[in-house]
């Protein structure tokens, strides 16, 4: 058994998890028939394991990587995940029980070193528990957890996080990307601007707070091309603007400009698809001004607007476990030979087998 792990993972980390697990928890007993999935998330800064069933989050444990200086260093973040994954998994199994039906993990998109570390742990755990492995698309997990935790059923989703900014909607067997960033994600744009202005990482929430103290709006580049948008020009212009203007005014103007771009594209996707719901997903979705602007647009069009609880917006293990559960029930399994991570895994590459 150990040899098999070594061959597949070539990582002592896997052995560590397996050994501890065998010693402490693995009794090989299935206690009930309700689907229960363990999900592992670790695409970037947040390492999180959760166990969910159809109704609730049974257990969730998180360890957050905080860079000493600057933004996320992929190798440092991966080292953080390697150091903590054993503990995070053990705590989750202790709280949530060991009788899970499958182990789900983020197969991509994300930072390569982080993805590989967490995938190694997921493979080892699935082999140890003798349950199937399910590789999930991280972006779709943000969408599905939002549908689970709100009354939304078939929304146009604005998914806004650090690395990603996309407008998605389900159509003919896939989540289609109706619009997306042509360069950096809105979260990374806010964080980059924040760092330039001397704010600690992540800058997004600090920019939101400062924006509330603004006295005026300063025009900044508004870039929507077709159904896509772009944030790097805006970020550079906002940084430049700090030479002549107060930080709260620039924060406010940055937000107003960037969010107006996002709302415009979301509205056009709604008009095109004729869907009656908008869902907000991803870490930047915690921003109350973005929520307000989307709510106004939805009220104007007479459609419903949904925002999940904040804990389900940023990266979390529950969303991976929940999408794993949907896929598990639909009969989807990931063979070890297909479990390689994909840092550029697009949501429209994944076939939606569960709807
Ligand atoms: P993904 O892999 O999906 O790109 P991620 O690793 O960027 O995810 P998330 O937790 O989805 O992680 O999003 C983190 C981002 O959310 C950071 O860029 C952070 O600045 C931003 N953010 C968090 N809260 C707020 C807020 N209130 N306003 C604006 N941005 C915010
Ligand atoms: Fe995310």
Short mmCIF file of C-alpha atoms and ligand atoms in Angstrom, two decimals:
data_model
loop_
_atom_site.label_atom_id
_atom_site.label_comp_id
_atom_site.label_asym_id
_atom_site.label_seq_id
_atom_site.Cartn_x
_atom_site.Cartn_y
_atom_site.Cartn_z
CA UNK A 1 0.00 0.00 0.00
CA UNK A 2 2.72 2.46 0.99
CA UNK A 3 4.62 1.63 -2.14
CA UNK A 4 1.60 2.50 -4.20
CA UNK A 5 1.37 5.90 -2.55
CA UNK A 6 5.03 6.58 -3.12
CA UNK A 7 4.67 5.68 -6.76
CA UNK A 8 1.66 7.86 -7.34
CA UNK A 9 2.45 10.86 -5.26
CA UNK A 10 6.20 10.77 -4.79
CA UNK A 11 5.62 12.96 -1.75
CA UNK A 12 6.34 12.15 1.89
CA UNK A 13 3.35 14.35 2.72
CA UNK A 14 0.98 11.68 1.42
CA UNK A 15 2.59 9.06 3.59
CA UNK A 16 2.34 11.30 6.62
CA UNK A 17 -1.40 11.72 6.16
CA UNK A 18 -1.97 8.03 5.49
CA UNK A 19 0.05 6.87 8.49
CA UNK A 20 -1.60 9.24 10.92
CA UNK A 21 -4.97 8.40 9.51
CA UNK A 22 -4.49 4.64 9.81
CA UNK A 23 -3.25 5.04 13.36
CA UNK A 24 -6.02 7.24 14.60
CA UNK A 25 -9.17 7.06 12.60
CA UNK A 26 -9.53 4.50 9.87
CA UNK A 27 -11.89 1.75 10.92
CA UNK A 28 -13.37 1.19 7.48
CA UNK A 29 -16.99 1.41 8.63
CA UNK A 30 -19.72 3.15 6.62
CA UNK A 31 -22.27 4.43 9.09
CA UNK A 32 -25.15 5.64 6.95
CA UNK A 33 -26.32 5.95 3.36
CA UNK A 34 -26.68 9.71 3.03
CA UNK A 35 -23.97 11.06 0.72
CA UNK A 36 -21.22 12.74 2.67
CA UNK A 37 -18.25 14.24 0.85
CA UNK A 38 -14.95 15.59 2.10
CA UNK A 39 -13.68 18.51 0.01
CA UNK A 40 -10.19 19.98 -0.06
CA UNK A 41 -9.53 23.52 -1.27
CA UNK A 42 -6.09 25.07 -1.67
CA UNK A 43 -5.84 26.85 -5.01
CA UNK A 44 -4.20 29.94 -3.55
CA UNK A 45 -4.08 31.53 -0.10
CA UNK A 46 -6.65 29.48 1.76
CA UNK A 47 -6.27 25.85 2.72
CA UNK A 48 -9.60 24.43 3.77
CA UNK A 49 -11.16 21.02 4.30
CA UNK A 50 -14.87 20.45 4.81
CA UNK A 51 -17.37 17.64 5.04
CA UNK A 52 -20.86 18.30 3.74
CA UNK A 53 -24.01 16.30 3.13
CA UNK A 54 -27.08 17.27 1.12
CA UNK A 55 -28.31 19.61 3.85
CA UNK A 56 -25.43 21.19 5.67
CA UNK A 57 -21.77 21.79 6.30
CA UNK A 58 -20.91 19.18 8.92
CA UNK A 59 -17.33 20.29 9.59
CA UNK A 60 -14.88 22.78 8.14
CA UNK A 61 -11.27 23.57 9.10
CA UNK A 62 -9.22 26.31 7.53
CA UNK A 63 -5.60 27.45 7.64
CA UNK A 64 -4.86 30.75 5.92
CA UNK A 65 -1.53 31.68 4.37
CA UNK A 66 -0.57 35.28 5.06
CA UNK A 67 2.42 36.63 3.12
CA UNK A 68 4.94 38.45 5.32
CA UNK A 69 5.32 41.12 2.63
CA UNK A 70 3.77 41.76 -0.78
CA UNK A 71 1.24 39.46 -2.43
CA UNK A 72 0.94 35.68 -2.57
CA UNK A 73 4.21 33.82 -3.26
CA UNK A 74 3.07 30.55 -4.90
CA UNK A 75 5.86 28.39 -3.44
CA UNK A 76 5.48 29.84 0.05
CA UNK A 77 1.73 29.29 -0.12
CA UNK A 78 2.28 25.68 -1.25
CA UNK A 79 4.70 25.15 1.64
CA UNK A 80 2.09 26.54 4.01
CA UNK A 81 -0.46 24.07 2.65
CA UNK A 82 2.01 21.17 2.90
CA UNK A 83 2.75 22.07 6.52
CA UNK A 84 -0.92 22.33 7.48
CA UNK A 85 -2.88 19.90 5.34
CA UNK A 86 -2.42 16.93 7.64
CA UNK A 87 -3.73 18.86 10.62
CA UNK A 88 -6.60 20.46 8.70
CA UNK A 89 -7.76 17.08 7.37
CA UNK A 90 -7.47 15.34 10.75
CA UNK A 91 -9.48 18.04 12.54
CA UNK A 92 -12.18 17.87 9.88
CA UNK A 93 -12.43 14.08 10.13
CA UNK A 94 -12.56 14.28 13.91
CA UNK A 95 -15.46 16.75 13.76
CA UNK A 96 -17.29 15.42 10.73
CA UNK A 97 -16.75 11.68 10.98
CA UNK A 98 -14.76 9.38 8.78
CA UNK A 99 -17.61 7.78 6.88
CA UNK A 100 -17.34 9.91 3.74
CA UNK A 101 -18.38 8.60 0.32
CA UNK A 102 -15.73 10.44 -1.69
CA UNK A 103 -12.89 12.94 -1.51
CA UNK A 104 -13.27 16.01 -3.74
CA UNK A 105 -10.46 18.45 -4.48
CA UNK A 106 -9.86 21.59 -6.56
CA UNK A 107 -8.28 20.37 -9.78
CA UNK A 108 -7.91 23.94 -11.07
CA UNK A 109 -7.69 26.75 -11.88
CA UNK A 110 -5.13 28.04 -9.39
CA UNK A 111 -1.46 28.33 -8.53
CA UNK A 112 0.40 25.23 -9.75
CA UNK A 113 2.45 24.49 -6.61
CA UNK A 114 -0.60 24.93 -4.34
CA UNK A 115 -2.82 22.78 -6.56
CA UNK A 116 -0.24 19.98 -6.69
CA UNK A 117 0.25 19.92 -2.93
CA UNK A 118 -3.46 19.68 -2.19
CA UNK A 119 -4.10 17.15 -4.98
CA UNK A 120 -1.40 14.92 -3.52
CA UNK A 121 -3.12 15.03 -0.15
CA UNK A 122 -6.52 14.32 -1.75
CA UNK A 123 -5.21 11.27 -3.64
CA UNK A 124 -3.59 9.87 -0.53
CA UNK A 125 -6.73 10.41 1.50
CA UNK A 126 -9.03 8.82 -1.09
CA UNK A 127 -6.78 5.77 -1.28
CA UNK A 128 -6.58 5.52 2.47
CA UNK A 129 -10.32 5.78 2.97
CA UNK A 130 -10.88 3.56 -0.05
CA UNK A 131 -13.37 5.98 -1.58
CA UNK A 132 -13.50 7.61 -5.03
CA UNK A 133 -11.67 10.79 -5.88
CA UNK A 134 -13.52 13.67 -7.56
CA UNK A 135 -11.61 16.53 -9.21
CA UNK A 136 -13.74 19.68 -9.35
CA UNK A 137 -13.49 22.99 -11.13
CA UNK A 138 -12.91 25.71 -8.53
CA UNK A 139 -14.89 28.41 -10.41
CA UNK A 140 -17.96 26.19 -10.76
CA UNK A 141 -17.72 25.35 -7.06
CA UNK A 142 -18.09 29.10 -6.29
CA UNK A 143 -21.27 29.13 -8.41
CA UNK A 144 -22.81 25.90 -7.11
CA UNK A 145 -22.27 26.73 -3.45
CA UNK A 146 -24.05 30.04 -4.09
CA UNK A 147 -27.01 28.22 -5.65
CA UNK A 148 -27.04 25.82 -2.67
CA UNK A 149 -26.96 28.53 -0.02
CA UNK A 150 -29.49 30.90 -1.60
CA UNK A 151 -32.84 30.52 -3.37
CA UNK A 152 -31.20 30.98 -6.80
CA UNK A 153 -31.87 28.15 -9.26
CA UNK A 154 -30.60 29.14 -12.69
CA UNK A 155 -28.79 32.46 -12.36
CA UNK A 156 -26.39 34.55 -14.34
CA UNK A 157 -23.41 34.55 -11.97
CA UNK A 158 -20.91 37.34 -11.52
CA UNK A 159 -17.88 35.50 -10.14
CA UNK A 160 -15.28 37.94 -8.85
CA UNK A 161 -12.23 36.85 -6.91
CA UNK A 162 -8.50 37.50 -6.78
CA UNK A 163 -7.41 35.70 -9.91
CA UNK A 164 -10.76 35.41 -11.70
CA UNK A 165 -13.50 37.69 -12.96
CA UNK A 166 -16.17 36.07 -15.09
CA UNK A 167 -19.83 36.28 -15.97
CA UNK A 168 -21.17 32.73 -16.18
CA UNK A 169 -24.49 31.08 -16.94
CA UNK A 170 -25.59 27.51 -17.54
CA UNK A 171 -26.55 26.64 -21.08
CA UNK A 172 -26.68 23.29 -22.88
CA UNK A 173 -24.59 21.13 -20.57
CA UNK A 174 -21.96 23.66 -19.55
CA UNK A 175 -21.36 26.81 -17.58
CA UNK A 176 -20.67 29.22 -20.42
CA UNK A 177 -18.42 32.23 -19.94
CA UNK A 178 -20.35 35.23 -21.26
CA UNK A 179 -17.70 37.75 -20.36
CA UNK A 180 -14.40 37.79 -18.51
CA UNK A 181 -11.33 39.81 -17.71
CA UNK A 182 -8.82 40.21 -20.49
CA UNK A 183 -5.95 40.61 -18.03
CA UNK A 184 -6.03 40.43 -14.21
CA UNK A 185 -8.90 39.59 -11.85
CA UNK A 186 -10.63 42.45 -10.04
CA UNK A 187 -9.40 41.15 -6.64
CA UNK A 188 -5.78 41.13 -7.80
CA UNK A 189 -6.28 44.62 -9.27
CA UNK A 190 -7.58 45.91 -5.92
CA UNK A 191 -4.78 44.12 -4.03
CA UNK A 192 -2.11 45.47 -6.38
CA UNK A 193 -3.43 49.01 -6.06
CA UNK A 194 -3.65 48.53 -2.28
CA UNK A 195 -0.02 47.41 -2.04
CA UNK A 196 1.07 50.40 -4.09
CA UNK A 197 -0.85 52.67 -1.70
CA UNK A 198 0.86 51.05 1.28
CA UNK A 199 -2.09 48.91 2.41
CA UNK A 200 -1.46 45.37 3.71
CA UNK A 201 -2.54 42.34 1.67
CA UNK A 202 -5.36 41.75 0.84
CA UNK A 203 -6.15 45.30 -0.21
CA UNK A 204 -9.77 44.70 -1.34
CA UNK A 205 -11.49 45.09 2.04
CA UNK A 206 -9.27 48.09 2.96
CA UNK A 207 -10.07 49.85 -0.31
CA UNK A 208 -13.77 49.32 0.46
CA UNK A 209 -13.42 50.93 3.90
CA UNK A 210 -11.40 53.90 2.61
CA UNK A 211 -13.86 54.44 -0.27
CA UNK A 212 -16.59 55.20 2.28
CA UNK A 213 -14.67 58.33 3.32
CA UNK A 214 -14.39 59.74 -0.21
CA UNK A 215 -15.43 63.29 -1.04
CA UNK A 216 -15.48 63.08 -4.84
CA UNK A 217 -15.29 60.92 -7.93
CA UNK A 218 -12.22 61.11 -10.19
CA UNK A 219 -12.68 59.81 -13.76
CA UNK A 220 -10.56 56.70 -14.45
CA UNK A 221 -10.30 54.45 -17.57
CA UNK A 222 -13.46 52.40 -18.13
CA UNK A 223 -12.64 49.39 -20.34
CA UNK A 224 -15.37 47.11 -21.67
CA UNK A 225 -14.57 45.45 -24.99
CA UNK A 226 -17.49 43.50 -26.36
CA UNK A 227 -18.50 41.37 -23.38
CA UNK A 228 -15.06 41.42 -21.75
CA UNK A 229 -13.44 43.85 -19.38
CA UNK A 230 -9.93 44.76 -18.32
CA UNK A 231 -8.44 46.07 -15.08
CA UNK A 232 -4.72 46.60 -15.51
CA UNK A 233 -5.00 50.00 -17.24
CA UNK A 234 -7.40 51.12 -14.53
CA UNK A 235 -4.99 49.96 -11.82
CA UNK A 236 -2.04 51.85 -13.31
CA UNK A 237 -4.16 54.98 -13.75
CA UNK A 238 -5.41 54.76 -10.16
CA UNK A 239 -1.81 54.43 -8.90
CA UNK A 240 -0.82 57.42 -10.99
CA UNK A 241 -3.79 59.37 -9.69
CA UNK A 242 -2.52 59.00 -6.10
CA UNK A 243 0.18 61.57 -6.90
CA UNK A 244 -2.48 64.29 -7.13
CA UNK A 245 -5.48 63.00 -5.21
CA UNK A 246 -6.45 61.73 -1.75
CA UNK A 247 -6.41 57.97 -1.18
CA UNK A 248 -10.13 57.66 -0.19
CA UNK A 249 -11.19 59.52 -3.37
CA UNK A 250 -9.06 57.22 -5.54
CA UNK A 251 -10.35 54.11 -3.73
CA UNK A 252 -13.93 55.25 -4.32
CA UNK A 253 -13.28 56.06 -7.99
CA UNK A 254 -11.49 52.76 -8.56
CA UNK A 255 -14.44 50.84 -7.13
CA UNK A 256 -17.10 52.84 -8.96
CA UNK A 257 -15.34 52.43 -12.31
CA UNK A 258 -14.44 48.74 -11.97
CA UNK A 259 -17.80 47.71 -10.53
CA UNK A 260 -19.73 49.63 -13.19
CA UNK A 261 -17.85 47.61 -15.82
CA UNK A 262 -18.76 44.36 -14.08
CA UNK A 263 -22.41 45.34 -13.68
CA UNK A 264 -22.68 46.42 -17.32
CA UNK A 265 -21.47 43.05 -18.60
CA UNK A 266 -23.63 41.15 -16.12
CA UNK A 267 -26.67 43.10 -17.25
CA UNK A 268 -25.94 42.35 -20.90
CA UNK A 269 -25.60 38.63 -20.11
CA UNK A 270 -28.98 38.79 -18.37
CA UNK A 271 -30.53 40.49 -21.41
CA UNK A 272 -29.02 37.91 -23.74
CA UNK A 273 -29.91 34.78 -21.74
CA UNK A 274 -33.25 36.13 -20.45
CA UNK A 275 -32.51 34.59 -17.06
CA UNK A 276 -34.42 35.98 -14.11
CA UNK A 277 -31.75 35.74 -11.42
CA UNK A 278 -28.30 37.15 -10.72
CA UNK A 279 -25.94 35.49 -8.24
CA UNK A 280 -22.80 37.10 -6.84
CA UNK A 281 -19.87 34.74 -6.10
CA UNK A 282 -16.18 34.92 -5.14
CA UNK A 283 -14.21 36.82 -2.49
CA UNK A 284 -14.77 40.30 -3.98
CA UNK A 285 -18.51 39.60 -3.70
CA UNK A 286 -18.18 40.53 -0.02
CA UNK A 287 -17.96 44.17 -1.14
CA UNK A 288 -21.15 45.95 -0.12
CA UNK A 289 -20.90 48.62 -2.81
CA UNK A 290 -20.68 45.98 -5.54
CA UNK A 291 -23.69 44.25 -3.99
CA UNK A 292 -25.59 47.53 -3.94
CA UNK A 293 -24.86 48.29 -7.61
CA UNK A 294 -25.96 44.81 -8.71
CA UNK A 295 -29.09 45.03 -6.58
CA UNK A 296 -30.06 48.34 -8.23
CA UNK A 297 -29.54 46.82 -11.70
CA UNK A 298 -31.64 43.76 -10.82
CA UNK A 299 -34.46 45.83 -9.29
CA UNK A 300 -34.46 47.97 -12.40
CA UNK A 301 -34.91 44.91 -14.59
CA UNK A 302 -37.42 43.25 -12.25
CA UNK A 303 -35.22 40.19 -11.61
CA UNK A 304 -33.98 38.59 -8.39
CA UNK A 305 -30.53 39.15 -6.88
CA UNK A 306 -28.80 36.67 -4.55
CA UNK A 307 -25.74 36.95 -2.32
CA UNK A 308 -24.68 33.97 -0.20
CA UNK A 309 -23.38 34.31 3.34
CA UNK A 310 -19.85 35.74 3.37
CA UNK A 311 -18.22 32.47 4.48
CA UNK A 312 -19.34 30.88 1.20
CA UNK A 313 -18.02 33.69 -1.01
CA UNK A 314 -14.26 33.54 -0.51
CA UNK A 315 -12.39 30.27 -1.05
CA UNK A 316 -13.73 27.56 1.27
CA UNK A 317 -13.62 23.79 1.55
CA UNK A 318 -17.41 23.49 1.73
CA UNK A 319 -17.86 24.64 -1.86
CA UNK A 320 -15.46 21.95 -3.11
CA UNK A 321 -17.16 19.30 -1.00
CA UNK A 322 -20.60 20.40 -2.20
CA UNK A 323 -19.74 20.36 -5.91
CA UNK A 324 -18.06 16.99 -5.24
CA UNK A 325 -21.35 15.81 -3.77
CA UNK A 326 -23.34 16.89 -6.84
CA UNK A 327 -20.85 15.14 -9.11
CA UNK A 328 -20.69 12.04 -6.91
CA UNK A 329 -24.46 11.63 -7.00
CA UNK A 330 -24.37 12.00 -10.79
CA UNK A 331 -21.91 9.10 -10.95
CA UNK A 332 -18.82 11.17 -11.80
CA UNK A 333 -15.45 9.78 -10.63
CA UNK A 334 -11.87 10.90 -11.30
CA UNK A 335 -9.44 8.05 -11.96
CA UNK A 336 -6.00 8.55 -10.44
CA UNK A 337 -4.58 8.65 -13.94
CA UNK A 338 -6.87 11.63 -14.72
CA UNK A 339 -6.27 13.45 -11.46
CA UNK A 340 -3.44 15.70 -12.63
CA UNK A 341 -4.08 19.34 -11.73
CA UNK A 342 -4.79 21.97 -14.36
CA UNK A 343 -3.79 25.53 -13.36
CA UNK A 344 -5.76 26.88 -16.36
CA UNK A 345 -8.89 24.75 -15.93
CA UNK A 346 -11.71 26.84 -17.41
CA UNK A 347 -15.28 26.44 -16.18
CA UNK A 348 -16.50 25.92 -19.75
CA UNK A 349 -14.09 22.97 -20.10
CA UNK A 350 -16.10 21.01 -17.54
CA UNK A 351 -19.12 19.01 -18.62
CA UNK A 352 -21.98 19.62 -16.19
CA UNK A 353 -23.14 16.09 -15.45
CA UNK A 354 -25.25 16.88 -12.41
CA UNK A 355 -27.97 19.22 -13.69
P1 LIG B 1 -9.91 32.39 -7.07
O1 LIG B 1 -8.98 31.23 -7.06
O2 LIG B 1 -11.33 32.03 -7.26
O3 LIG B 1 -9.44 33.51 -7.92
P2 LIG B 1 -9.00 33.69 -4.68
O4 LIG B 1 -7.87 32.83 -4.31
O5 LIG B 1 -8.69 34.99 -5.26
O6 LIG B 1 -10.00 32.86 -5.56
P3 LIG B 1 -11.20 34.56 -3.00
O7 LIG B 1 -11.34 34.27 -1.54
O8 LIG B 1 -12.32 34.12 -3.87
O9 LIG B 1 -9.81 33.91 -3.35
O10 LIG B 1 -11.00 36.13 -3.21
C1 LIG B 1 -9.96 36.85 -2.59
C2 LIG B 1 -10.03 38.28 -3.08
O11 LIG B 1 -11.20 38.92 -2.57
C3 LIG B 1 -8.84 39.14 -2.69
O12 LIG B 1 -8.34 39.75 -3.84
C4 LIG B 1 -9.46 40.19 -1.74
O13 LIG B 1 -8.85 41.45 -1.80
C5 LIG B 1 -10.87 40.26 -2.26
N1 LIG B 1 -11.83 40.79 -1.27
C6 LIG B 1 -12.19 40.24 -0.10
N2 LIG B 1 -13.07 41.05 0.54
C7 LIG B 1 -13.28 42.12 -0.26
C8 LIG B 1 -14.05 43.31 -0.17
N3 LIG B 1 -14.82 43.54 0.88
N4 LIG B 1 -14.00 44.18 -1.21
C9 LIG B 1 -13.24 43.95 -2.29
N5 LIG B 1 -12.47 42.86 -2.43
C10 LIG B 1 -12.48 41.97 -1.43
FE1 LIG B 2 -11.79 31.23 -5.43
#
